[in-house]
Amino acid sequence: MKFIKVYFILLAILFSKMVSAQSMLERYQKAEQFLPKNISKLTRNVSLRANPVEETSDFWYKLQSEKGEKYFYFDGEKIKTREAFDHIQLAESIQLETGKNISSDSLELQDLKFNLKVNTIEFKIDTIFYEVRLDDYSIEKINKKKPIKKNQSESPDKMWIAEVRDFNLFLINAETDEEFQLTSDGIKKYEYATSLSWYKMVDESVGEKYDPSIFVSWSNDSKKLVTYRLDRRKVGKLFLYQSLPDSGMRAKAWSYERALPGEDPITMEYYIFDVEQKTKVKVDLEPFADFTSSIYPTWFEDNKELYFARFQRGYKAIDLFKVNATTGEVDTLLTDKSETMVEYQTIKCKWLKDGSEFFWTSERDGWNQIYRYDKNGNLLNQVTKGEFVVNDILKIDEEKRLVYFIAGGKESAMDPYYKLLYAVNFDGDSTILLTKEKANHEVWIPEKGNYFIDSYSRVNRPTDHVVRSLEDGKIIYRLASASLDSLFATGWKYPEQFKVKARDGVTDIYGVIYYPTNFDTTKSYPVIDASYSGPQAVRTPKSFARGYNNYDRSIAELGFIVITIDGLGMAWRSKAFHDFSYKNLGDIGAEDHIGGIKQLAKTRPWMNLDRVGIYGHSAGGYDAARALLTHPEFYKVAVSSAGNHDHRIAKAWWPEQYMGMPDKHYDEQSNFNLAKNLKGKLLLVHGDMDNNVNTASSLRLAAELIKHNKDFKLLIIPNRNHGLADHPYFIRNRWDWFVEHLLEEEPQKEYEVKSYN
């Protein structure tokens, strides 16, 4: 009898484990279903891209249907749309010409262009260009000119080709192929016209291969061009060690040029070339570092002058210059300064066509606003004013004397991060809101026409794509709305938006909560903080597209409440709000995150604040590790991927922008110095070929943790750069880490994320 009792008890335990294992398998499968690559297949028309038709106010666009996708054509004068062509007839013509099996529901036309004058379309399939007459759908191949190479740039009149070769600049007559050498003193590492990537990798066993891309800017009349000469001779290198090369058993060492904070950078100096005379003149400025430029050299319509902007080292000032294209003489139109830093993203500049006036954005009064200047840099007036942020200047209507701009925070009843379109007259005394819905508005204004396209949404409201009048913002045509039927069929639910107070008890901060689809208010759920405190960003999604298509949602499906929140110091609020993070990146917004989560938990008893985790990537990887090291009483588990754990080994421009020049505060805010504090469960992940945040960042933190005899896990993913989010092994290991250490359950053993293989 006892034997039978024991037998049934063991059977019950075994059955319980089977049920638990099955439940965990289902959770992993659900989490995989909600990964970005998979969840995007469950929606249609969340996004819409308008493609302008040259010399018209028209555009074409694509819409998705259950069968595939169709092309549509919008007439900007008649304000109506139609199918762009007969899809079935076009598919048949392409099939006859190419011999390929072409479906009318998935034409996949590349480089599509409409020529209304002769009623034809032009497109590319694979590498071949075709032209189709839309009256009879006859098709023929087009013999295109030899494509312009990456080291070449064609003049606007198509008569000349600039080419960078052997560290120098050449000019080629496009008709005769006659060649002229414009420079001869260019040498390796001190070269002309080379567009240099921050991420160019060099195989140290072979050495640097000269394979340049060109940077030039042509004048509108094709008579002049401007480029720079780069000086790379003093810049240092960073290295990566590739243990698993494409072939052979010997590992490879790779290098890339990367100035670290305070080090000698790559510098540039501008030159202007006269195409007819084959002469050059140096722009009268000393060589300067230009890590990030909002405004590269841009020509005025008269082709006599050009303008560009330059950040001063340390980002405390930006200069706007006007250059005489004949003499190289430079006039400083304005210098915008800050006691902290000038944010590179906020700077916008738009000129009137005749070059008589320009509009400039600045945070000088505490908010990013628009200012109007004459051609000599004299301030005419402040165009916008108030406690809101101008994000962008989209259009200048000179005839109506209106500036169309994007801003957030002007409407007190809305989330200040929502982007809205406004029109204001040049004098600044009349401002009109053109997008009134309580939502985030993604706006496109064509060069011609009296309308704009508005794709508006919230994380809890699907996207509507509409055409509106530029006069008053009224909807004059509805293009499409997002379809979510298949998404809702999975049990998917909208995330929850929230507003809480920052640590000062006054400032509103905003975030989003993701719940699992089987959420039960009677249960208790561990909480995960999805963090990225990089001050150039806003992590919390505001649009539907960003709100549903991310990795936070999939993690919630495992049985967590996932929260993302933007604390003090993040972008696109007041200057004072943003400056909270200046020289203070080590704060990571943690007090705002912790305080916000505690405020939420007061009215959400299902949030278990005894089990809180955090994860983040890059700057968010720094956050995740630092949260465990500085706030162990709150954060218990962390996944830190590709973290820049010490800003002294980061690319120079980013920490110099937000931390200033190196000083003791760099050392004070290094995660390396806090390794002895580790108490929670930390997973460090890095790709061994990460040429954005060098792998040494995580390895150095690991070395400090080992030095202090701390328990942690280090995962190095072979042959992976900075992008880890879509790596199936990383996805699964992040899930496993939180399931085991935060949910305190057994992870699904060796679950394979097949859809990402």
GROMACS .gro file of C-alpha atoms in nm, residues 68-446:
model
  379
   68GLY     CA    1   0.113   4.074  -5.123
   69GLU     CA    2   0.164   4.437  -5.213
   70LYS     CA    3   0.045   4.688  -5.470
   71TYR     CA    4   0.185   5.012  -5.607
   72PHE     CA    5  -0.025   5.329  -5.596
   73TYR     CA    6   0.011   5.673  -5.753
   74PHE     CA    7  -0.108   5.992  -5.583
   75ASP     CA    8  -0.194   6.293  -5.799
   76GLY     CA    9  -0.092   6.601  -5.601
   77GLU     CA   10  -0.307   6.840  -5.804
   78LYS     CA   11  -0.625   6.634  -5.816
   79ILE     CA   12  -0.569   6.501  -5.461
   80LYS     CA   13  -0.661   6.145  -5.542
   81THR     CA   14  -0.492   5.812  -5.580
   82ARG     CA   15  -0.503   5.523  -5.825
   83GLU     CA   16  -0.321   5.201  -5.890
   84ALA     CA   17   0.011   5.300  -6.039
   85PHE     CA   18  -0.028   5.054  -6.326
   86ASP     CA   19  -0.195   4.728  -6.421
   87HIS     CA   20  -0.005   4.487  -6.198
   88ILE     CA   21  -0.111   4.175  -6.389
   89GLN     CA   22  -0.012   4.314  -6.729
   90LEU     CA   23   0.319   4.441  -6.595
   91ALA     CA   24   0.398   4.104  -6.435
   92GLU     CA   25   0.323   3.928  -6.765
   93SER     CA   26   0.550   4.165  -6.957
   94ILE     CA   27   0.836   4.119  -6.712
   95GLN     CA   28   0.791   3.742  -6.717
   96LEU     CA   29   0.804   3.731  -7.098
   97GLU     CA   30   1.114   3.949  -7.108
   98THR     CA   31   1.311   3.784  -6.826
   99GLY     CA   32   1.179   3.429  -6.825
  100LYS     CA   33   1.132   3.459  -6.450
  101ASN     CA   34   0.819   3.358  -6.263
  102ILE     CA   35   0.685   3.698  -6.153
  103SER     CA   36   0.378   3.741  -5.934
  104SER     CA   37   0.163   4.052  -5.976
  105ASP     CA   38   0.137   4.064  -5.595
  106SER     CA   39   0.514   4.084  -5.538
  107LEU     CA   40   0.675   4.274  -5.823
  108GLU     CA   41   0.968   4.406  -5.615
  109LEU     CA   42   1.064   4.682  -5.858
  110GLN     CA   43   1.390   4.853  -5.767
  111ASP     CA   44   1.470   5.219  -5.844
  112LEU     CA   45   1.120   5.277  -5.980
  113LYS     CA   46   1.073   5.604  -6.172
  114PHE     CA   47   0.773   5.753  -6.351
  115ASN     CA   48   0.811   5.960  -6.669
  116LEU     CA   49   0.475   6.129  -6.719
  117LYS     CA   50   0.577   6.306  -7.040
  118VAL     CA   51   0.607   5.980  -7.233
  119ASN     CA   52   0.386   5.766  -7.005
  120THR     CA   53   0.656   5.518  -6.909
  121ILE     CA   54   0.805   5.366  -6.598
  122GLU     CA   55   1.163   5.266  -6.543
  123PHE     CA   56   1.288   5.012  -6.289
  124LYS     CA   57   1.558   4.759  -6.212
  125ILE     CA   58   1.531   4.384  -6.157
  126ASP     CA   59   1.851   4.229  -6.029
  127THR     CA   60   2.112   4.439  -6.211
  128ILE     CA   61   1.921   4.511  -6.533
  129PHE     CA   62   1.716   4.825  -6.603
  130TYR     CA   63   1.390   4.813  -6.798
  131GLU     CA   64   1.148   5.064  -6.943
  132VAL     CA   65   0.777   4.986  -6.985
  133ARG     CA   66   0.524   5.187  -7.186
  134LEU     CA   67   0.205   5.211  -6.982
  135ASP     CA   68  -0.023   5.234  -7.288
  136ASP     CA   69   0.059   4.885  -7.420
  137TYR     CA   70   0.299   4.741  -7.155
  138SER     CA   71   0.574   4.684  -7.408
  139ILE     CA   72   0.906   4.636  -7.232
  140GLU     CA   73   1.268   4.682  -7.329
  141LYS     CA   74   1.605   4.681  -7.161
  142ILE     CA   75   1.775   5.015  -7.108
  143ASN     CA   76   2.142   5.055  -7.180
  144LYS     CA   77   2.239   5.262  -6.882
  145LYS     CA   78   2.563   5.451  -6.870
  146LYS     CA   79   2.841   5.278  -6.685
  147PRO     CA   80   2.745   5.316  -6.318
  148ILE     CA   81   2.929   5.573  -6.112
  149LYS     CA   82   3.175   5.401  -5.881
  150LYS     CA   83   3.198   5.469  -5.510
  151ASN     CA   84   3.522   5.664  -5.562
  152GLN     CA   85   3.352   5.889  -5.819
  153SER     CA   86   3.099   6.174  -5.815
  154GLU     CA   87   2.911   6.303  -6.119
  155SER     CA   88   2.856   6.675  -6.170
  156PRO     CA   89   2.496   6.804  -6.180
  157ASP     CA   90   2.521   6.873  -6.555
  158LYS     CA   91   2.659   6.519  -6.615
  159MET     CA   92   2.962   6.664  -6.796
  160TRP     CA   93   3.228   6.584  -6.537
  161ILE     CA   94   3.325   6.306  -6.302
  162ALA     CA   95   3.535   6.371  -5.994
  163GLU     CA   96   3.740   6.071  -5.888
  164VAL     CA   97   3.959   6.006  -5.586
  165ARG     CA   98   4.255   5.781  -5.663
  166ASP     CA   99   4.604   5.733  -5.522
  167PHE     CA  100   4.518   5.976  -5.238
  168ASN     CA  101   4.451   6.256  -5.487
  169LEU     CA  102   4.161   6.412  -5.674
  170PHE     CA  103   4.111   6.377  -6.049
  171LEU     CA  104   3.862   6.526  -6.293
  172ILE     CA  105   3.735   6.331  -6.595
  173ASN     CA  106   3.546   6.468  -6.893
  174ALA     CA  107   3.239   6.243  -6.913
  175GLU     CA  108   3.218   6.272  -7.295
  176THR     CA  109   3.583   6.242  -7.398
  177ASP     CA  110   3.731   6.059  -7.095
  178GLU     CA  111   4.005   6.323  -7.089
  179GLU     CA  112   4.155   6.327  -6.742
  180PHE     CA  113   4.295   6.610  -6.532
  181GLN     CA  114   4.483   6.567  -6.205
  182LEU     CA  115   4.366   6.835  -5.963
  183THR     CA  116   4.605   6.748  -5.678
  184SER     CA  117   4.940   6.574  -5.664
  185ASP     CA  118   5.055   6.619  -5.303
  186GLY     CA  119   4.812   6.372  -5.146
  187ILE     CA  120   4.983   6.088  -4.962
  188LYS     CA  121   4.875   5.793  -4.752
  189LYS     CA  122   4.701   5.915  -4.435
  190TYR     CA  123   4.707   6.275  -4.564
  191GLU     CA  124   4.473   6.244  -4.856
  192TYR     CA  125   4.209   6.430  -5.054
  193ALA     CA  126   3.837   6.368  -5.096
  194THR     CA  127   3.822   6.040  -4.906
  195SER     CA  128   3.498   5.968  -4.724
  196LEU     CA  129   3.628   5.779  -4.425
  197SER     CA  130   3.408   5.555  -4.213
  198TRP     CA  131   3.453   5.538  -3.838
  199TYR     CA  132   3.425   5.163  -3.876
  200LYS     CA  133   3.672   5.083  -4.155
  201MET     CA  134   3.855   4.763  -4.057
  202VAL     CA  135   4.210   4.667  -4.158
  203ASP     CA  136   4.339   4.309  -4.161
  204GLU     CA  137   4.675   4.355  -3.991
  205SER     CA  138   4.825   4.052  -4.169
  206VAL     CA  139   4.766   4.222  -4.504
  207GLY     CA  140   4.777   4.591  -4.421
  208GLU     CA  141   4.546   4.869  -4.527
  209LYS     CA  142   4.398   4.837  -4.874
  210TYR     CA  143   4.330   5.166  -5.048
  211ASP     CA  144   3.968   5.139  -5.155
  212PRO     CA  145   3.824   5.487  -5.106
  213SER     CA  146   3.477   5.633  -5.128
  214ILE     CA  147   3.463   5.993  -5.244
  215PHE     CA  148   3.342   6.304  -5.066
  216VAL     CA  149   3.282   6.614  -5.280
  217SER     CA  150   3.007   6.874  -5.304
  218TRP     CA  151   2.943   7.021  -5.650
  219SER     CA  152   2.821   7.374  -5.712
  220ASN     CA  153   2.481   7.388  -5.880
  221ASP     CA  154   2.631   7.506  -6.210
  222SER     CA  155   2.898   7.230  -6.207
  223LYS     CA  156   3.179   7.488  -6.230
  224LYS     CA  157   3.324   7.429  -5.885
  225LEU     CA  158   3.344   7.159  -5.621
  226VAL     CA  159   3.451   7.151  -5.260
  227THR     CA  160   3.611   6.866  -5.068
  228TYR     CA  161   3.841   6.816  -4.773
  229ARG     CA  162   4.189   6.686  -4.711
  230LEU     CA  163   4.206   6.442  -4.420
  231ASP     CA  164   4.506   6.413  -4.192
  232ARG     CA  165   4.509   6.069  -4.029
  233ARG     CA  166   4.877   6.067  -3.937
  234LYS     CA  167   4.841   6.114  -3.561
  235VAL     CA  168   4.526   5.917  -3.487
  236GLY     CA  169   4.558   5.599  -3.282
  237LYS     CA  170   4.420   5.252  -3.351
  238LEU     CA  171   4.202   5.006  -3.167
  239PHE     CA  172   4.230   4.632  -3.227
  240LEU     CA  173   4.006   4.327  -3.242
  241TYR     CA  174   4.109   3.963  -3.230
  242GLN     CA  175   3.916   3.733  -3.463
  243SER     CA  176   3.948   3.377  -3.335
  244LEU     CA  177   3.724   3.232  -3.604
  245PRO     CA  178   3.834   3.372  -3.943
  246ASP     CA  179   3.661   3.275  -4.266
  247SER     CA  180   3.937   3.031  -4.353
  248GLY     CA  181   4.239   2.873  -4.193
  249MET     CA  182   4.324   2.801  -3.832
  250ARG     CA  183   4.526   3.111  -3.757
  251ALA     CA  184   4.342   3.389  -3.579
  252LYS     CA  185   4.341   3.737  -3.731
  253ALA     CA  186   4.410   4.074  -3.578
  254TRP     CA  187   4.205   4.364  -3.711
  255SER     CA  188   4.254   4.734  -3.651
  256TYR     CA  189   4.056   5.050  -3.705
  257GLU     CA  190   4.145   5.414  -3.651
  258ARG     CA  191   3.971   5.557  -3.349
  259ALA     CA  192   4.057   5.865  -3.150
  260LEU     CA  193   3.973   5.822  -2.782
  261PRO     CA  194   3.859   6.117  -2.567
  262GLY     CA  195   4.122   6.389  -2.553
  263GLU     CA  196   4.353   6.222  -2.807
  264ASP     CA  197   4.478   6.357  -3.140
  265PRO     CA  198   4.192   6.311  -3.386
  266ILE     CA  199   4.165   6.293  -3.761
  267THR     CA  200   4.157   6.653  -3.884
  268MET     CA  201   4.030   6.807  -4.205
  269GLU     CA  202   4.081   7.118  -4.413
  270TYR     CA  203   3.854   7.224  -4.698
  271TYR     CA  204   3.958   7.304  -5.057
  272ILE     CA  205   3.754   7.450  -5.342
  273PHE     CA  206   3.837   7.350  -5.700
  274ASP     CA  207   3.760   7.544  -6.018
  275VAL     CA  208   3.656   7.296  -6.287
  276GLU     CA  209   3.737   7.521  -6.585
  277GLN     CA  210   4.069   7.652  -6.456
  278LYS     CA  211   4.170   7.325  -6.283
  279THR     CA  212   4.288   7.527  -5.983
  280LYS     CA  213   4.232   7.499  -5.610
  281VAL     CA  214   4.200   7.740  -5.322
  282LYS     CA  215   4.221   7.649  -4.955
  283VAL     CA  216   3.934   7.753  -4.730
  284ASP     CA  217   4.092   7.993  -4.483
  285LEU     CA  218   4.059   7.787  -4.166
  286GLU     CA  219   4.310   7.589  -3.966
  287PRO     CA  220   4.269   7.208  -3.978
  288PHE     CA  221   4.000   7.097  -3.736
  289ALA     CA  222   3.842   6.782  -3.598
  290ASP     CA  223   3.489   6.727  -3.716
  291PHE     CA  224   3.362   6.411  -3.549
  292THR     CA  225   2.997   6.495  -3.613
  293SER     CA  226   2.875   6.774  -3.837
  294SER     CA  227   2.514   6.879  -3.868
  295ILE     CA  228   2.594   7.092  -4.173
  296TYR     CA  229   2.851   6.993  -4.437
  297PRO     CA  230   2.949   7.242  -4.712
  298THR     CA  231   2.635   7.354  -4.897
  299TRP     CA  232   2.631   7.583  -5.202
  300PHE     CA  233   2.415   7.890  -5.241
  301GLU     CA  234   2.213   7.913  -5.562
  302ASP     CA  235   2.441   8.180  -5.708
  303ASN     CA  236   2.738   7.938  -5.676
  304LYS     CA  237   2.959   8.222  -5.549
  305GLU     CA  238   2.950   8.118  -5.185
  306LEU     CA  239   2.886   7.818  -4.966
  307TYR     CA  240   2.826   7.762  -4.597
  308PHE     CA  241   2.903   7.496  -4.338
  309ALA     CA  242   2.918   7.452  -3.962
  310ARG     CA  243   3.195   7.327  -3.735
  311PHE     CA  244   3.182   7.213  -3.375
  312GLN     CA  245   3.469   7.331  -3.159
  313ARG     CA  246   3.651   7.053  -2.977
  314GLY     CA  247   3.459   6.963  -2.662
  315TYR     CA  248   3.123   7.068  -2.811
  316LYS     CA  249   3.088   7.386  -2.607
  317ALA     CA  250   3.046   7.590  -2.927
  318ILE     CA  251   2.949   7.561  -3.292
  319ASP     CA  252   3.048   7.806  -3.566
  320LEU     CA  253   2.851   7.877  -3.884
  321PHE     CA  254   3.076   7.992  -4.168
  322LYS     CA  255   3.018   8.148  -4.508
  323VAL     CA  256   3.295   8.095  -4.764
  324ASN     CA  257   3.386   8.291  -5.075
  325ALA     CA  258   3.420   8.020  -5.341
  326THR     CA  259   3.679   8.218  -5.540
  327THR     CA  260   3.915   8.332  -5.266
  328GLY     CA  261   3.846   8.084  -4.985
  329GLU     CA  262   3.787   8.377  -4.750
  330VAL     CA  263   3.574   8.283  -4.446
  331ASP     CA  264   3.317   8.492  -4.261
  332THR     CA  265   3.194   8.370  -3.923
  333LEU     CA  266   2.819   8.429  -3.929
  334LEU     CA  267   2.754   8.315  -3.574
  335THR     CA  268   2.898   8.116  -3.288
  336ASP     CA  269   2.651   7.937  -3.065
  337LYS     CA  270   2.796   7.866  -2.721
  338SER     CA  271   2.700   7.677  -2.408
  339GLU     CA  272   2.856   7.644  -2.064
  340THR     CA  273   2.788   7.271  -2.090
  341MET     CA  274   2.759   7.147  -2.448
  342VAL     CA  275   2.586   7.222  -2.777
  343GLU     CA  276   2.383   6.915  -2.873
  344TYR     CA  277   2.467   6.814  -3.230
  345GLN     CA  278   2.117   6.679  -3.301
  346THR     CA  279   1.936   7.003  -3.222
  347ILE     CA  280   2.121   7.221  -3.474
  348LYS     CA  281   1.918   7.295  -3.789
  349CYS     CA  282   1.987   7.558  -4.054
  350LYS     CA  283   1.773   7.663  -4.352
  351TRP     CA  284   1.849   7.946  -4.596
  352LEU     CA  285   1.626   8.143  -4.828
  353LYS     CA  286   1.702   8.056  -5.191
  354ASP     CA  287   1.870   8.388  -5.265
  355GLY     CA  288   2.090   8.360  -4.956
  356SER     CA  289   1.956   8.680  -4.801
  357GLU     CA  290   1.839   8.524  -4.474
  358PHE     CA  291   1.869   8.203  -4.278
  359PHE     CA  292   1.693   8.027  -3.991
  360TRP     CA  293   1.892   7.867  -3.710
  361THR     CA  294   1.792   7.658  -3.409
  362SER     CA  295   1.949   7.715  -3.070
  363GLU     CA  296   1.896   7.623  -2.704
  364ARG     CA  297   2.026   7.960  -2.584
  365ASP     CA  298   1.705   8.051  -2.399
  366GLY     CA  299   1.673   7.710  -2.236
  367TRP     CA  300   1.465   7.547  -2.510
  368ASN     CA  301   1.553   7.461  -2.870
  369GLN     CA  302   1.396   7.744  -3.072
  370ILE     CA  303   1.418   7.900  -3.419
  371TYR     CA  304   1.603   8.227  -3.481
  372ARG     CA  305   1.609   8.437  -3.799
  373TYR     CA  306   1.926   8.606  -3.928
  374ASP     CA  307   2.026   8.819  -4.223
  375LYS     CA  308   2.295   8.701  -4.464
  376ASN     CA  309   2.571   8.860  -4.253
  377GLY     CA  310   2.473   8.684  -3.932
  378ASN     CA  311   2.282   8.970  -3.773
  379LEU     CA  312   1.988   8.850  -3.563
  380LEU     CA  313   1.656   8.973  -3.704
  381ASN     CA  314   1.419   8.809  -3.457
  382GLN     CA  315   1.339   8.499  -3.255
  383VAL     CA  316   1.078   8.308  -3.457
  384THR     CA  317   0.953   8.061  -3.196
  385LYS     CA  318   0.943   8.105  -2.821
  386GLY     CA  319   0.808   7.903  -2.531
  387GLU     CA  320   0.864   7.599  -2.314
  388PHE     CA  321   0.877   7.346  -2.596
  389VAL     CA  322   1.140   7.191  -2.822
  390VAL     CA  323   1.181   7.242  -3.197
  391ASN     CA  324   1.292   6.910  -3.344
  392ASP     CA  325   1.334   7.010  -3.708
  393ILE     CA  326   1.267   7.270  -3.976
  394LEU     CA  327   1.096   7.094  -4.267
  395LYS     CA  328   1.018   7.370  -4.514
  396ILE     CA  329   1.050   7.743  -4.579
  397ASP     CA  330   0.768   7.894  -4.789
  398GLU     CA  331   0.921   8.220  -4.909
  399GLU     CA  332   0.609   8.339  -5.090
  400LYS     CA  333   0.385   8.303  -4.784
  401ARG     CA  334   0.673   8.382  -4.547
  402LEU     CA  335   0.605   8.070  -4.340
  403VAL     CA  336   0.834   7.826  -4.160
  404TYR     CA  337   0.704   7.470  -4.120
  405PHE     CA  338   0.862   7.301  -3.821
  406ILE     CA  339   0.830   6.992  -3.602
  407ALA     CA  340   0.809   7.046  -3.227
  408GLY     CA  341   0.717   6.866  -2.906
  409GLY     CA  342   0.589   6.991  -2.572
  410LYS     CA  343   0.397   7.295  -2.695
  411GLU     CA  344   0.058   7.128  -2.626
  412SER     CA  345   0.031   7.087  -2.249
  413ALA     CA  346  -0.222   6.803  -2.272
  414MET     CA  347   0.012   6.585  -2.479
  415ASP     CA  348   0.323   6.379  -2.416
  416PRO     CA  349   0.604   6.633  -2.475
  417TYR     CA  350   0.789   6.381  -2.691
  418TYR     CA  351   0.507   6.363  -2.948
  419LYS     CA  352   0.619   6.529  -3.270
  420LEU     CA  353   0.369   6.778  -3.414
  421LEU     CA  354   0.378   6.998  -3.725
  422TYR     CA  355   0.339   7.375  -3.696
  423ALA     CA  356   0.355   7.673  -3.929
  424VAL     CA  357   0.482   8.011  -3.812
  425ASN     CA  358   0.536   8.333  -4.003
  426PHE     CA  359   0.885   8.480  -4.034
  427ASP     CA  360   0.817   8.743  -3.768
  428GLY     CA  361   0.705   8.477  -3.521
  429ASP     CA  362   0.377   8.643  -3.427
  430SER     CA  363   0.140   8.373  -3.558
  431THR     CA  364   0.177   7.998  -3.506
  432ILE     CA  365  -0.067   7.735  -3.636
  433LEU     CA  366  -0.086   7.371  -3.522
  434LEU     CA  367  -0.141   7.153  -3.830
  435THR     CA  368  -0.155   6.808  -3.664
  436LYS     CA  369  -0.401   6.820  -3.376
  437GLU     CA  370  -0.448   6.452  -3.289
  438LYS     CA  371  -0.301   6.340  -2.958
  439ALA     CA  372  -0.037   6.123  -3.119
  440ASN     CA  373   0.313   6.115  -3.262
  441HIS     CA  374   0.316   6.253  -3.618
  442GLU     CA  375   0.570   6.147  -3.880
  443VAL     CA  376   0.547   6.414  -4.150
  444TRP     CA  377   0.668   6.442  -4.510
  445ILE     CA  378   0.627   6.765  -4.710
  446PRO     CA  379   0.688   6.748  -5.087
   0.00000   0.00000   0.00000
